[in-house]
PDB file of C-alpha atoms in Angstrom:
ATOM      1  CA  UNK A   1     -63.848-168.689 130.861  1.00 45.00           C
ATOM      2  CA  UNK A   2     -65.193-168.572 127.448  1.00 47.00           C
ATOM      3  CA  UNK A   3     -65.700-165.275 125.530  1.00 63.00           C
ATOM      4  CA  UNK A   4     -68.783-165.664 124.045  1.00 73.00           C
ATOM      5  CA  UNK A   5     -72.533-166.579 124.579  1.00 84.00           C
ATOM      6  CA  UNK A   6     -74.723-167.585 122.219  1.00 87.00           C
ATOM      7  CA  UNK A   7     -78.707-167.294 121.533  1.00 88.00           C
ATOM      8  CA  UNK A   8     -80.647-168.792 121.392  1.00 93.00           C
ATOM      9  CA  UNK A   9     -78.812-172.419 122.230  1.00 93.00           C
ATOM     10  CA  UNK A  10     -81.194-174.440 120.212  1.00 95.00           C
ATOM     11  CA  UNK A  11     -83.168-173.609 117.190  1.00 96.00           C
ATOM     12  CA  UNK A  12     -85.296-175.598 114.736  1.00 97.00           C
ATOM     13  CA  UNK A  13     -86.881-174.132 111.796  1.00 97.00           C
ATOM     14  CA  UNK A  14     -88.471-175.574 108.539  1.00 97.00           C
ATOM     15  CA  UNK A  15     -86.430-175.628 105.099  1.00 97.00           C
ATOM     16  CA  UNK A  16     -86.716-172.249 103.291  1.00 97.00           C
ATOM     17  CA  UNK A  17     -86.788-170.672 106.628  1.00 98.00           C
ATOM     18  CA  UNK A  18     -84.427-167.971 107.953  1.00 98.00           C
ATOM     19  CA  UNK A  19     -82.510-168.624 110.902  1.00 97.00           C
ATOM     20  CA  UNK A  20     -80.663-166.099 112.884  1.00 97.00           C
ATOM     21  CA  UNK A  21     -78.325-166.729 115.821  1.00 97.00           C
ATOM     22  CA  UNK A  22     -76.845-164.392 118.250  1.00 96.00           C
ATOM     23  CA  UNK A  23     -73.653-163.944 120.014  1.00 95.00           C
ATOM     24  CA  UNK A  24     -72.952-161.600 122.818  1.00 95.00           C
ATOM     25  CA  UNK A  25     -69.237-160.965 124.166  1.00 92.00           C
ATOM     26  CA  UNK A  26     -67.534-159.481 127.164  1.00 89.00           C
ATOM     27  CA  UNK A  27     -64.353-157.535 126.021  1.00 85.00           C
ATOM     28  CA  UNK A  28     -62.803-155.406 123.278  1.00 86.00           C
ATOM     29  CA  UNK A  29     -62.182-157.746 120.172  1.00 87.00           C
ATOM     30  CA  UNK A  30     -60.640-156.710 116.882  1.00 87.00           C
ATOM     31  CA  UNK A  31     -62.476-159.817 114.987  1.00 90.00           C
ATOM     32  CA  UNK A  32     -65.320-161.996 115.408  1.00 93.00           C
ATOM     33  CA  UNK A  33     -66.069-165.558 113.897  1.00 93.00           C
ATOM     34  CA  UNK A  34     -68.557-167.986 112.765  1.00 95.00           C
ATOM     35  CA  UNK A  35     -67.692-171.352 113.225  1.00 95.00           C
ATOM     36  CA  UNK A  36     -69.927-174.530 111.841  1.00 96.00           C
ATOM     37  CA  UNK A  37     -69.580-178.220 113.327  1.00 95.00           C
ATOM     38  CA  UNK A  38     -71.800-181.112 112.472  1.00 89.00           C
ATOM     39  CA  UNK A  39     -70.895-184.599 112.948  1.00 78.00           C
ATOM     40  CA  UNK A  40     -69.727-184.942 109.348  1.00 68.00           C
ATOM     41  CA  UNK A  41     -67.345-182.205 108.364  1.00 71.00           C
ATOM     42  CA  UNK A  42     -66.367-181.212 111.768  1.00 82.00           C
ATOM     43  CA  UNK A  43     -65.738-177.823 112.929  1.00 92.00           C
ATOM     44  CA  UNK A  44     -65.412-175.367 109.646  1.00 93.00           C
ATOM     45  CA  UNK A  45     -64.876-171.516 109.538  1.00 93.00           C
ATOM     46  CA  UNK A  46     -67.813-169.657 107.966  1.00 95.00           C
ATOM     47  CA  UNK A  47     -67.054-166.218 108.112  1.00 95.00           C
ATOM     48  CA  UNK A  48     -64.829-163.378 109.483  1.00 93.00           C
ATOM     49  CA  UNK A  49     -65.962-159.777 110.829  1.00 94.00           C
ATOM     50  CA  UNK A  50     -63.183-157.237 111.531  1.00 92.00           C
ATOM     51  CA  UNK A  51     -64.113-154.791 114.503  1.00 92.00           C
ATOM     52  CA  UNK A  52     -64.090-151.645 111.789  1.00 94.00           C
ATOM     53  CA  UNK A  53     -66.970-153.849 109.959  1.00 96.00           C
ATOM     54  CA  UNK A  54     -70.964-153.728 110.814  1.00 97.00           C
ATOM     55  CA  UNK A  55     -72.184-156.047 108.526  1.00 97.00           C
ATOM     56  CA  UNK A  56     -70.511-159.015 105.936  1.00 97.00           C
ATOM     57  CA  UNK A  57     -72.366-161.725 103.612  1.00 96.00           C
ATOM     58  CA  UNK A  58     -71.149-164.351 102.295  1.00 95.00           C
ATOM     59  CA  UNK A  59     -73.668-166.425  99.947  1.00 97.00           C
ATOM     60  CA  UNK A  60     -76.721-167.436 102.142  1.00 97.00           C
ATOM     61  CA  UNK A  61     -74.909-165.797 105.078  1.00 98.00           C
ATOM     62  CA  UNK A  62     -75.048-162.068 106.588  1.00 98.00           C
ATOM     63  CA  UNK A  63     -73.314-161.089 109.943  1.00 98.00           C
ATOM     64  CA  UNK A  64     -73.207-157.708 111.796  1.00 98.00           C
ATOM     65  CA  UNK A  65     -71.534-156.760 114.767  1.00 97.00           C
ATOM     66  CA  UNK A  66     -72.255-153.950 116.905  1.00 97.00           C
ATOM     67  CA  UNK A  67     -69.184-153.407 118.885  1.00 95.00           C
ATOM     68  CA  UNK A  68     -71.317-151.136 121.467  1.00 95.00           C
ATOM     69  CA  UNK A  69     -73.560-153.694 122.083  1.00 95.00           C
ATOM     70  CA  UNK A  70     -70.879-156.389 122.124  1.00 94.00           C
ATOM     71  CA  UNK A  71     -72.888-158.500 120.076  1.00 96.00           C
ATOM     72  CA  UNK A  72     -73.006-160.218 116.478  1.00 96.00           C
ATOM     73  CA  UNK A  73     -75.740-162.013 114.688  1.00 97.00           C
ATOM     74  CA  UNK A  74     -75.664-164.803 112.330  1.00 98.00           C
ATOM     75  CA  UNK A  75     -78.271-164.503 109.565  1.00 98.00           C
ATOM     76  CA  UNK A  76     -78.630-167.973 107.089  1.00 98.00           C
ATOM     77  CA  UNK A  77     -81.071-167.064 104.228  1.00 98.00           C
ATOM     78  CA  UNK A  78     -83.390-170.006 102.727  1.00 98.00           C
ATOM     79  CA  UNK A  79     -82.376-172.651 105.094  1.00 97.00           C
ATOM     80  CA  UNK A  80     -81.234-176.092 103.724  1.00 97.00           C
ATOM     81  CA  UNK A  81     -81.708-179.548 105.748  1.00 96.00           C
ATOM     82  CA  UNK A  82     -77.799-179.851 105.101  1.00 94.00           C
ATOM     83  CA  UNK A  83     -77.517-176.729 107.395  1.00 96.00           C
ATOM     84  CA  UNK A  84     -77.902-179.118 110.516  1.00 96.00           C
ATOM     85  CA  UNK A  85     -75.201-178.245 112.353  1.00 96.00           C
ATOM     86  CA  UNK A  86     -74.086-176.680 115.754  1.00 96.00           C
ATOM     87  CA  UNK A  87     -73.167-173.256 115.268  1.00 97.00           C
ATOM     88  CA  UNK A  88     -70.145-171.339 117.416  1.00 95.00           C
ATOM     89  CA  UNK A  89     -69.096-168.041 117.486  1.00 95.00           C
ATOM     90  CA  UNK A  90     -65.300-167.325 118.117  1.00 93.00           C
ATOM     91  CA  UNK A  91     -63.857-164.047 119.312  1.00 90.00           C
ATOM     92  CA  UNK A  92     -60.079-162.295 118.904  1.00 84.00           C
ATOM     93  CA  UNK A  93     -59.385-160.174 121.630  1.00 74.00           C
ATOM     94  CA  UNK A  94     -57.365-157.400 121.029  1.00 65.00           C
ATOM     95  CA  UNK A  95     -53.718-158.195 122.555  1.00 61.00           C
ATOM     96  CA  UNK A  96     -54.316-162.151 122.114  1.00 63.00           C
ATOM     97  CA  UNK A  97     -53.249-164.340 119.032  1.00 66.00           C
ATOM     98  CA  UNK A  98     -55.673-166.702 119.709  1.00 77.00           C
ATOM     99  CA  UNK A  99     -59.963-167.264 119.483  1.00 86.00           C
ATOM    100  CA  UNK A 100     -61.997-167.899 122.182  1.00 88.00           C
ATOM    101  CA  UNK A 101     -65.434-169.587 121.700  1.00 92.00           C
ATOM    102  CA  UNK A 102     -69.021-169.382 122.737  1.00 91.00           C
ATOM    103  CA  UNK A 103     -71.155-172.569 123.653  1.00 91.00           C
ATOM    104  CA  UNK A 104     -72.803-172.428 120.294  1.00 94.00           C
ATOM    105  CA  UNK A 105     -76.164-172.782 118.927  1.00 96.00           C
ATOM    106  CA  UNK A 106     -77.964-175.947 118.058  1.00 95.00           C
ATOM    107  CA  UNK A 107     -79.993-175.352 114.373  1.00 97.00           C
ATOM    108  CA  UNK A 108     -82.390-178.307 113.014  1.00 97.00           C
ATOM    109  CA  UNK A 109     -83.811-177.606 109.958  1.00 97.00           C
ATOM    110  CA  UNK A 110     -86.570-180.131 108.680  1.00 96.00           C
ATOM    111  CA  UNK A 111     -87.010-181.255 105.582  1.00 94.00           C
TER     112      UNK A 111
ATOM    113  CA  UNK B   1     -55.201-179.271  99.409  1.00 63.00           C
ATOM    114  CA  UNK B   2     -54.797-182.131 102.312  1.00 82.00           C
ATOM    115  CA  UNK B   3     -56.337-181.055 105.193  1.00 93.00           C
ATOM    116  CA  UNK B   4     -55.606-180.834 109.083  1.00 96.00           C
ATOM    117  CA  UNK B   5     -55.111-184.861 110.323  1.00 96.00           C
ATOM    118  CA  UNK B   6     -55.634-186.303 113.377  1.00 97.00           C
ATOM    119  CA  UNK B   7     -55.013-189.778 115.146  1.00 97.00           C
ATOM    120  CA  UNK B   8     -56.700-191.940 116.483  1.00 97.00           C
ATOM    121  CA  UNK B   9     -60.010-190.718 115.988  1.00 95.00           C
ATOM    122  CA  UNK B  10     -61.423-192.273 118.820  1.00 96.00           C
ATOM    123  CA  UNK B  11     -59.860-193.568 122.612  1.00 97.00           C
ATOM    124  CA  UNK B  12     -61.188-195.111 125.369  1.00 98.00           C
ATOM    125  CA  UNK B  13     -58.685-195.660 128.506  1.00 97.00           C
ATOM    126  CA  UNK B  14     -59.175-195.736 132.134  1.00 97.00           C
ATOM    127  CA  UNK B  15     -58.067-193.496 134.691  1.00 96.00           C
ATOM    128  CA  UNK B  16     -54.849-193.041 135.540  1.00 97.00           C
ATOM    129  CA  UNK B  17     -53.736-194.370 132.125  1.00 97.00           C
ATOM    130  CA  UNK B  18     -51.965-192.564 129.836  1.00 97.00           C
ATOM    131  CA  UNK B  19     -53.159-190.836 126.343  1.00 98.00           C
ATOM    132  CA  UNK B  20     -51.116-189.481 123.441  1.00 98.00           C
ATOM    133  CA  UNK B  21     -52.925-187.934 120.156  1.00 98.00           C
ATOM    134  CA  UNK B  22     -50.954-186.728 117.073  1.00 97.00           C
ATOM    135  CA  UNK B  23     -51.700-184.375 114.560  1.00 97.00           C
ATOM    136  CA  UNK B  24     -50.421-183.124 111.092  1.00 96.00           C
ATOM    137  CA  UNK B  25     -50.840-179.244 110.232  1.00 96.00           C
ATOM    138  CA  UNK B  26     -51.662-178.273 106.755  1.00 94.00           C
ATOM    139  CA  UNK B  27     -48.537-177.863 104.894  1.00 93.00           C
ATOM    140  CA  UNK B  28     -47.365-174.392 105.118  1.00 90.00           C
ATOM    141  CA  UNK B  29     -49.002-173.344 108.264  1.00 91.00           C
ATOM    142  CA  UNK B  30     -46.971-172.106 110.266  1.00 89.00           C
ATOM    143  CA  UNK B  31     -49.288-171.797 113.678  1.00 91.00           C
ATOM    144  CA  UNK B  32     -50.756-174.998 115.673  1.00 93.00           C
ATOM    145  CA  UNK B  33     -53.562-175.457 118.366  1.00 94.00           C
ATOM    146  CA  UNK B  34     -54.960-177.880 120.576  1.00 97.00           C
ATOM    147  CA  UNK B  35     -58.218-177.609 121.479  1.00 96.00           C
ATOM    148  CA  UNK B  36     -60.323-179.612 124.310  1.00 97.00           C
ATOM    149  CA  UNK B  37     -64.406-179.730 123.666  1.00 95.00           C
ATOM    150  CA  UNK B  38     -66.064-181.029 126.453  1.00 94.00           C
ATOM    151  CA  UNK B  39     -69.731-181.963 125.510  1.00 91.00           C
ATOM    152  CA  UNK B  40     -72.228-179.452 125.101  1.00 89.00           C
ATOM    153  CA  UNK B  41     -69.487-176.907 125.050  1.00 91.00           C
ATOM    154  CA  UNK B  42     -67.245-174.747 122.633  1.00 93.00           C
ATOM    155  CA  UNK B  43     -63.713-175.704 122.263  1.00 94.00           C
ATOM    156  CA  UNK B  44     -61.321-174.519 124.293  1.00 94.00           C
ATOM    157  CA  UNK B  45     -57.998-173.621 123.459  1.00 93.00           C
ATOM    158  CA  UNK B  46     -55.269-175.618 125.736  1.00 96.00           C
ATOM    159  CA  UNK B  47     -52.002-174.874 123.801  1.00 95.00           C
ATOM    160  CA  UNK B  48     -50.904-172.657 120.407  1.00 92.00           C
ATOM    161  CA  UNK B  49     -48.211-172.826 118.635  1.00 92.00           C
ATOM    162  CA  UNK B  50     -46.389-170.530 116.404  1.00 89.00           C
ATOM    163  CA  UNK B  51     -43.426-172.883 114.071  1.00 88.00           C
ATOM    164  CA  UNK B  52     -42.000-175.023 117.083  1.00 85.00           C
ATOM    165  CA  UNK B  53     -42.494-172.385 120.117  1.00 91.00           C
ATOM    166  CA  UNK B  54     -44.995-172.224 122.420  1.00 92.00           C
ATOM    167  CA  UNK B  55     -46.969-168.791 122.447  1.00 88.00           C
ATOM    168  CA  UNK B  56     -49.402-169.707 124.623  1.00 89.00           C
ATOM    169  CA  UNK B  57     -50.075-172.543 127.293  1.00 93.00           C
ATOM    170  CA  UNK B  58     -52.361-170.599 129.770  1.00 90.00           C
ATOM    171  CA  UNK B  59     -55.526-172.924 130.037  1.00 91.00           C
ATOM    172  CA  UNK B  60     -52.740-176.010 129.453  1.00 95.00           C
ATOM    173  CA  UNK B  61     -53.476-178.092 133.114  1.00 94.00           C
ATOM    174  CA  UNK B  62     -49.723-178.816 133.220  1.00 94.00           C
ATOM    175  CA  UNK B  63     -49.538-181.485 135.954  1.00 95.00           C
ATOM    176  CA  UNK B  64     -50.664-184.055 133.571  1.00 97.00           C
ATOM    177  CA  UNK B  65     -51.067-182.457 130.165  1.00 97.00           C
ATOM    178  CA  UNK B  66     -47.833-181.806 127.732  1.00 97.00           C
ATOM    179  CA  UNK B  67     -47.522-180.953 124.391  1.00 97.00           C
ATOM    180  CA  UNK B  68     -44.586-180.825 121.724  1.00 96.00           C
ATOM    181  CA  UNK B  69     -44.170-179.602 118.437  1.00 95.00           C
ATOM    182  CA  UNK B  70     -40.961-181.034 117.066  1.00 83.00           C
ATOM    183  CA  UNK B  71     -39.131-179.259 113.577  1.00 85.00           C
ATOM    184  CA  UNK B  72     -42.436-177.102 113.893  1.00 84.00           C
ATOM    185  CA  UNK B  73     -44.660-179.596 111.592  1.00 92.00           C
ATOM    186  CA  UNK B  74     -46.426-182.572 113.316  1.00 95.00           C
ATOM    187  CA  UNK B  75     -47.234-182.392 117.184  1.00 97.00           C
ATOM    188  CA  UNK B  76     -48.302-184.376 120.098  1.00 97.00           C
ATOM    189  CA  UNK B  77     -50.764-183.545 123.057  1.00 98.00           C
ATOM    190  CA  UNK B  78     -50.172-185.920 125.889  1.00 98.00           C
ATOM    191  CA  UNK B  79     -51.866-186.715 129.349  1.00 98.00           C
ATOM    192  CA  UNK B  80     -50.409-188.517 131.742  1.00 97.00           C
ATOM    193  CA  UNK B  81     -52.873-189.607 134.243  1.00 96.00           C
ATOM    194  CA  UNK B  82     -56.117-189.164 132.485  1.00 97.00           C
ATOM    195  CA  UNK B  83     -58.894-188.560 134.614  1.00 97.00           C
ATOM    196  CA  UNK B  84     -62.639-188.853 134.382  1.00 97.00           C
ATOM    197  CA  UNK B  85     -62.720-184.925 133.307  1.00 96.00           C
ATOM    198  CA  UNK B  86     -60.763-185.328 130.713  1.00 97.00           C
ATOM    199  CA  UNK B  87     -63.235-187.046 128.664  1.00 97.00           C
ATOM    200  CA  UNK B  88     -63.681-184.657 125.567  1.00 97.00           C
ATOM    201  CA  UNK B  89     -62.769-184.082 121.904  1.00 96.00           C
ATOM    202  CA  UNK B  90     -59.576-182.892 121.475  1.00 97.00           C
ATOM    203  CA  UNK B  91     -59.226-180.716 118.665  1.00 97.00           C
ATOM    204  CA  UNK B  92     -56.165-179.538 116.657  1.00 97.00           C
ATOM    205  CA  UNK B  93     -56.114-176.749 114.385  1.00 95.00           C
ATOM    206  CA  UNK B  94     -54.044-174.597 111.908  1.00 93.00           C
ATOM    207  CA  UNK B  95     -53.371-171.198 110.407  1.00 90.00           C
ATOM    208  CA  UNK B  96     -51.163-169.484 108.147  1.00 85.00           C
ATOM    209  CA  UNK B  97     -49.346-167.264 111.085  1.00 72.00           C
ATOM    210  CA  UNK B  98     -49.989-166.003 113.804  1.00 62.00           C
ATOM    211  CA  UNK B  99     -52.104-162.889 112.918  1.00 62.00           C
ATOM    212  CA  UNK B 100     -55.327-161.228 114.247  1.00 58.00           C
ATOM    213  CA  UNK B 101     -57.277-161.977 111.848  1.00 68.00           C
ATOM    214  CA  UNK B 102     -56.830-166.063 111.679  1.00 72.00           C
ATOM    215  CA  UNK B 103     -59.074-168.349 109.991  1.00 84.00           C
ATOM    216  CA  UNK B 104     -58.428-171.719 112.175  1.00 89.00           C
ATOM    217  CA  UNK B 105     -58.408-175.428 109.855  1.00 92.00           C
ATOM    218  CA  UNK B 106     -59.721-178.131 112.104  1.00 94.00           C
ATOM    219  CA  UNK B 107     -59.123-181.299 112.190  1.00 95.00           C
ATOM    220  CA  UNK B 108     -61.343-183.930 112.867  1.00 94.00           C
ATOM    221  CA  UNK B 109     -60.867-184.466 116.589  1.00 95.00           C
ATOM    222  CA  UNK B 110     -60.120-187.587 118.829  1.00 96.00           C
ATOM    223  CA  UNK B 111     -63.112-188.129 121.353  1.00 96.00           C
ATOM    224  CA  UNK B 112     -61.413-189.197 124.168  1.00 97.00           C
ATOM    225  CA  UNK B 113     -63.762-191.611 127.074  1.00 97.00           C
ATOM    226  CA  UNK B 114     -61.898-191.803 129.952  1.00 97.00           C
ATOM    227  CA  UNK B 115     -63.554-194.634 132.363  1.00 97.00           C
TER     228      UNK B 115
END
């Protein structure tokens, strides 16, 4: 089964709007990731959160994690029509080389 | 930089046929994976890859899936007979090594309609 869940699954917002996304997980992880796919660039990393981290940006992005909560958000400032896109979140367990991802979240952003 | 390729970008075979898809790591990287994404769905990992070994092949359905990885560059993912479920994007991705902390490169997938 897949590690983790995000919220809300679909989201549409107006450009210049801030979108946030959730992700909620089941076990100990030592990283989390954001993953973006859209139909024209495929699936592309975004950004990485080590478990020792609460909170990362990266341009128009900011993510947290709570590790007691199991949970991470995805914060995109000023939204852009190009950020269209399905939106995953990808966890490393600890003790596994490999990511395991949510079922993602749909964001429409109109022009 | 040239990125992760795939072929053929798309498929369409019938059931009980048989499927092969190829891709090309980005130069360097040492660790390979094959993804399925069903529609709707994240990707899930079916096979990784560290140089030519397998490390892990746990959600692999090996009665009709195979994969290779020959001189630990290129690799093939291979089903032999399809079935309806199979229908998906299959995914292949790369990283440096095999660390914790891996940023994946994806390719761009072969959707695969199985009829």
């Amino acid at each position: 089964s897949q590690q983790g869940e995000e919220d809300p699954q679909a989201l549409s917002i107006q450009e210049g709007e801030n979108a946030t996304m959730n992700c909620s997980y089941k076990t100990s992880i030592n990283n989390l990731q954001w993953y973006r796919q859209n139909s024209g660039r495929g699936l592309v990393h975004l950004i990485l959160i080590r478990s020792n981290e609460r909170e990362k940006h990266s341009g128009r992005l900011r993510v947290t994690l709570d590790t007691s909560k199991k949970s991470s958000s995805l914060l995109i400032t000023a939204s852009r029509a190009a950020d269209t896109a399905s939106y995953f979140c990808a966890t490393g367990k600890t003790g596994a080389n490999n990511l395991f991802f949510g079922t993602g979240t749909r964001l429409t952003v109109i022009p | 930089e040239a990125g992760v390729a795939q072929s053929p970008r798309y498929k369409i075979i019938e059931k009980r046929q048989s499927v092969a898809f190829w891709c090309n790591p980005i130069s360097g990287h040492a660790t390979l994976y094959w993804y399925q994404q069903i529609l709707g769905q994240g990707p899930k990992l079916l096979i990784q890859f560290q140089n030519n070994g397998v490390v892990d092949d746990s959600q692999l359905p090996k009665d009709r899936f195979s994969a290779e990885r020959l001189k630990g560059v290129d690799s093939t993912l291979k089903i032999q007979p399809a079935k309806l479920e199979d229908s998906a994007v299959y995914l292949c991705a790369s990283s440096l090594e095999r660390t914790f902390y891996n940023e994946q490169f994806f390719g761009p997938g072969t959707r695969l309609t199985v009829l």
